Amino acid sequence: MTATKTAARSRFWRAALVTQLACLAVVATSLAWAYSPAAPLRHDSSPLLAVPSVPVPPRIEPLSISPLYDDPEVVSDEELAQVLTKIQPRFPKESLKANYVEHALRTWSIHAKFKDPAVMSGEQMKEFLTNHGQFLASWGEKIKPILEDRPDGVAIRWGKEACASVHHDHWLASLTEAGVSLHEPVFLPGGKQRNIGDVLRQSLLDFHVDEVEVEWSAMAFGLWLAPVNRWTNGQGRKIDFDLLAERLVRGHQRFGVCTGTHRVYSLMLLIRLDDEYKILSPVGRDLAWKHLEFIRDQITVSQMEDGHWPSNWSDGAAALKNPVDDELYKKVIATGHHLEWLAIAPKELHPPREQILKAADWVIATTNAQTDAEILGSYTFFSHVGKALALWRKTQPHVYFEEWEARQGTSGDEAPTLK
Amino acid sequence: MPVDLLTSPSETDSRRDASTLTGPDSAESLVTSSDGGIDDPPGGHPRVGADVSMLTDKTPPWLRASRQLAAITALMGLAFWFFSIKPLWHSDLWGHLAYGRQLLVSGLPSTEPLMPLSQGMPYINSTWLSDLLLVGVDRALGGAGLQGLAGILGALMVGLISIPIARRTGRTLLACACGLAFLLLTNAELSILRPQLLGLACFLGSLILWQIAGKSRQVWWQLPLLFALWANLHGSFLVGLLVPLSMIVGRAFDHARRTGRVTSVLHDARLWKLVLLTQLCAVATLLSPYQGRLWVEILTFSQNPNLSALTDWNPLTLRAFEGQLFAVTGLILLAVLRNSPRRTSTGELLLLLSLAALGCWNTWLLVWFFPVAIWTTALHLDALLTSRKWVKAPSPRAGKWSVIIVGLVWIFFGFSPLGMRVLHGKQPSPTRLNSDFAPVEITEYLHKKPPVGQVFNSCEWGDYLLANGPAGMQLFVNSQVQLAPREVWRDYLTVVDMGSGWSEILDRYSVNTVVLDKQFRDGLIRRMKEEDAWKLVYEDARGAVFNRRIVIDR
């Protein structure tokens, strides 16, 4: 009996050993397959587990898109100074709207300095957005914080709530265009400190291609990530700039932030980045380029007699046949934004030059005709005007205005000649 | 030990005692001896004109089939014919064909390859091998081939239920009744040709092999091979692992209870063999292009929020027909178990309960419960009948049954669409090939007037349009709703439900063509007819096509 039991036991252990070896062989084969060229998931960061893959930005300072033209015919020195004087960020300290600060920063950058102490400097605006303490000082504790701590990064509260950032990723895009560093500290509620890189990371994870607004996200991602052109978001979706370009092109042109004009700016920005960093495939670039040609054609036939573009510019010639009775701010949005993207666009994408000149004349006159209160009430729209006009003089608003202020007395009445 | 299809259970061959003949199975007369000869009647008068030698069965013994097998063949043949004449379902199958064709061209993708709005979405094709099989059949034999495949799978599954029951119980009627019950309970699932049928066939095959796992050495390679294949055919292999797990836990529990010591489990060699075999089967499922990701994908599949809109993925309710079937099956099973003299093992109970729980949690999973319920009912019913002295009728082997079987197979094959295709080169007409819901004529129209840009389509038609519509058609969604981005799926539901802003959604997506069915979207069709921005360009009894009057150019 004992011999039988022993024999049975040794048979069992032999079978167990063979089974374990067989299992090991299968696992090894499986792993080898997972990393082989034939495996469908070989490009994933982990073929065995679905994990989001957010790239580390290849730079500490964001890229910036240089303007292409220095055209005094579009805007003269004096006109530029007048407009920039109008749009100085002279905001009330209490209940300061994040949306206003974001737009101002985008126009003036973090380097802006003003002689007038009532005007927020670039540093002060940056502090307001990145330091919860500054935010609390303005709003008190009754408002939800704009900065939200998350396990993977920092999220920005956005939406129609009081003192939220109005548009998704507008906070990030504005600070990016304002020249903030990736390591710039972000001070959260509770005293925790993180940085802009954490905001970018969370933004990449949270980004959904099919959300309503992608314009700001596309801009921010482009300026930080190029030449890296793809990542995997928190839901496992692989996103690249081709997909973003398709998304920006999708839908009737009237959709999108600012009567559909900011999508155009974002698309142009991606093409400019592609010029240097090849973030788009040939198919993606072709799609974006053709769309911009279409936009050019639309604005060519939809400009009003006085030079402005209406909010229904995307209807093309029908916009003139069926004019809408726009409020002033909508006209400013459309005209200012179109001038902005045209300043960074090659001439092939421009409407006839006369139309650009007419548009600039209209927007300069309109801006100068506004009172300070009227400008403040529609600051976000007029901020684009200032930025657009500065771009057409191949300069930055803060650079030009600082020089101008330096050459003037405290009155700042006369505009210097640009070097 | 494989199932021997040509012999009846050994105990019936020798049973000749007429005094034990009671019950319905005794209707068969035993006047014939085992070699098929006819005895002279009592009284000594020889039969006039009878030549005994003419009635001798000259078929080689190895070729002789039993009456039991003939009966089951008839049932399988009916199943084959029944499922092969059914029109092909309008969804699922076509989606798998489309993905299969893409697979042949571009290999296995890691992201969704065919739906423009799902670009970049992670895609684990857990049915890639099934997709290839479907494409192969379609290319070789066309629609008739696909119908034939549905028939073959239906027949196969009936056979996988009936034959083991017949072999185990020796009762032909019981085996056939179980086969019929299986057909009735799973008719809805079996009527749709899709990889799930292959998964179900693997499940039934694995049930048979697990039953003989303790006695056969071949299962040590048969089961792992089956699971490796299964993992590439359909994601239901995880359900298949419930069988051995239930057996292991059940056996351990029974063993511990019997010996009174928990540690005695450690000395149960058969239990450990089961554990090792289960381990081997589980590891074998890693032999797939997706390795461990496949497990993660299958386990997390039902958590996709998009699936909540699909009734198949909702919990079972008694109000649903499936729920009522489940309730009836459960009641019958309980009644049989209550009266059965056969001991119900813990493993059996565990398996039934876990599959029932899965089915209640998710209607789609109910199909795995029914075969196990039928199998359990059959075994216990057999024990009950035996205890009540219902003798098993013998099922002698004879050449005539072999002839009948061949004849049956030929008849069923010959009169099926597959037979028509193979023998006469005839394909069924599109109306007979496709279900009433399939957008056959609409697809023909779309070929003549291909849509420009994005299309908005009924989800139920997405697969058919993907496989049969114009090349490059940019569809909105198909039946693989788990692959659609959440926002896209929400927007789809808003449009079909005519929710707030539905019309604007079509503008946002640059939709220039809308293709809708009348069965579920009649309301939306009527609304669209009233919209100035849209023009009705095609309409038939099944659906309608609208084009945007001013195309959104991109």
Coordinates of C-alpha atoms in Angstrom, one line a residue, chain A residues 9 11-12 15-20 22-24 26-27 29-31 33-35 38-44 46-51 208-212 235-240 242-243 246-247 249-256 263 287 290-291 294, chain B residues 108-111 116-124 128 217 220 232 267-269 272-273 275-277 279-281 283-294 296 454 485-488 491 503-511 548 550 552-554:
Chain A
R9 CA 2.3 10.7 -5.0
R11 CA 3.1 10.7 -10.2
F12 CA 1.1 13.6 -8.9
A15 CA 2.2 16.1 -13.2
A16 CA 2.3 19.2 -11.0
L17 CA 5.8 20.0 -12.2
V18 CA 5.0 19.5 -15.8
T19 CA 1.9 21.6 -15.4
Q20 CA 3.9 24.5 -13.9
A22 CA 3.8 24.3 -19.2
C23 CA 2.2 27.3 -17.6
L24 CA 5.6 29.1 -17.5
V26 CA 2.7 29.7 -22.1
V27 CA 3.3 32.9 -20.0
T29 CA 5.2 32.9 -25.1
S30 CA 2.5 35.3 -24.3
L31 CA 4.9 38.0 -23.0
W33 CA 4.1 38.0 -28.3
A34 CA 3.0 41.1 -26.3
Y35 CA 6.2 42.8 -27.2
A38 CA 3.1 41.7 -34.6
A39 CA 1.4 42.5 -31.4
P40 CA -1.5 45.0 -31.7
L41 CA -0.7 46.7 -28.4
R42 CA 3.1 46.9 -28.8
H43 CA 3.0 50.7 -29.0
D44 CA 1.1 51.0 -25.8
S46 CA 2.1 48.8 -21.2
P47 CA 0.8 46.1 -23.5
L48 CA -0.5 44.2 -20.5
L49 CA -2.4 46.9 -18.7
A50 CA -4.4 49.8 -20.1
V51 CA -2.8 52.8 -18.6
H208 CA -12.2 64.5 -24.4
V209 CA -12.1 65.0 -28.1
D210 CA -15.9 65.3 -28.4
E211 CA -16.4 67.9 -25.6
V212 CA -18.0 71.1 -26.7
Q235 CA -10.2 56.9 -20.7
G236 CA -7.6 55.1 -22.7
R237 CA -8.3 57.0 -25.9
K238 CA -5.3 57.7 -28.0
I239 CA -5.2 61.3 -29.1
D240 CA -3.0 63.0 -31.6
D242 CA -4.6 65.0 -36.4
L243 CA -7.6 64.1 -34.3
E246 CA -10.3 67.0 -37.4
R247 CA -12.3 68.0 -34.3
V249 CA -12.8 71.4 -38.4
R250 CA -15.9 69.4 -37.5
G251 CA -19.3 71.0 -37.4
H252 CA -20.8 74.1 -38.9
Q253 CA -18.4 77.0 -38.5
R254 CA -20.8 79.0 -36.4
F255 CA -20.1 76.6 -33.5
G256 CA -17.2 77.1 -31.2
R263 CA -11.3 77.4 -33.7
L287 CA -7.4 68.9 -43.9
K290 CA -8.1 73.3 -46.8
H291 CA -10.4 74.3 -44.0
F294 CA -12.5 77.7 -46.9
Chain B
L108 CA -5.2 43.6 -35.5
P109 CA -5.7 47.2 -34.5
S110 CA -5.2 48.7 -31.1
T111 CA -7.7 51.4 -31.7
P116 CA -14.6 58.0 -37.7
L117 CA -16.0 59.3 -34.4
S118 CA -14.4 56.6 -32.5
Q119 CA -10.9 57.2 -33.7
G120 CA -8.3 56.5 -31.0
M121 CA -10.7 54.6 -28.8
P122 CA -9.0 51.5 -27.4
Y123 CA -10.1 48.4 -29.1
I124 CA -9.6 44.9 -28.0
W128 CA -10.9 38.2 -33.9
R217 CA -5.7 11.8 -19.7
W220 CA -5.0 17.5 -20.2
N232 CA -9.6 34.0 -29.4
H267 CA -4.8 15.2 0.5
D268 CA -7.4 14.9 -2.2
A269 CA -5.4 14.1 -5.3
W272 CA -5.5 18.9 -6.9
K273 CA -5.6 17.5 -10.4
V275 CA -6.8 22.6 -9.7
L276 CA -3.8 22.0 -11.9
L277 CA -6.0 21.5 -15.0
Q279 CA -4.6 26.6 -13.9
L280 CA -3.5 25.2 -17.2
C281 CA -6.8 26.3 -18.9
V283 CA -3.0 30.3 -18.5
A284 CA -3.9 28.9 -21.9
T285 CA -6.2 31.9 -22.4
L286 CA -3.1 34.1 -22.5
L287 CA -2.4 32.7 -25.9
S288 CA -4.1 35.5 -27.6
P289 CA -2.8 38.7 -29.2
Y290 CA -4.0 40.7 -26.2
Q291 CA -2.7 38.4 -23.4
G292 CA -3.7 39.7 -20.0
R293 CA -5.4 42.8 -21.4
L294 CA -8.1 40.5 -22.7
V296 CA -9.1 43.1 -18.0
Q454 CA -20.7 62.4 -41.8
P485 CA -16.8 58.0 -27.0
R486 CA -19.2 58.8 -24.2
E487 CA -20.1 62.2 -25.6
V488 CA -20.8 60.8 -29.0
D491 CA -25.4 62.9 -28.4
S503 CA -31.0 69.4 -34.4
E504 CA -28.0 71.4 -33.4
I505 CA -26.1 68.2 -32.6
L506 CA -26.4 67.2 -36.2
D507 CA -24.9 70.5 -37.1
R508 CA -22.1 70.2 -34.6
Y509 CA -21.1 66.9 -36.1
S510 CA -21.3 68.2 -39.7
V511 CA -23.9 65.5 -40.4
R548 CA -29.0 68.3 -45.7
I550 CA -26.9 73.0 -47.7
I552 CA -21.7 71.5 -44.3
D553 CA -18.3 71.5 -46.0
R554 CA -15.2 70.7 -44.1

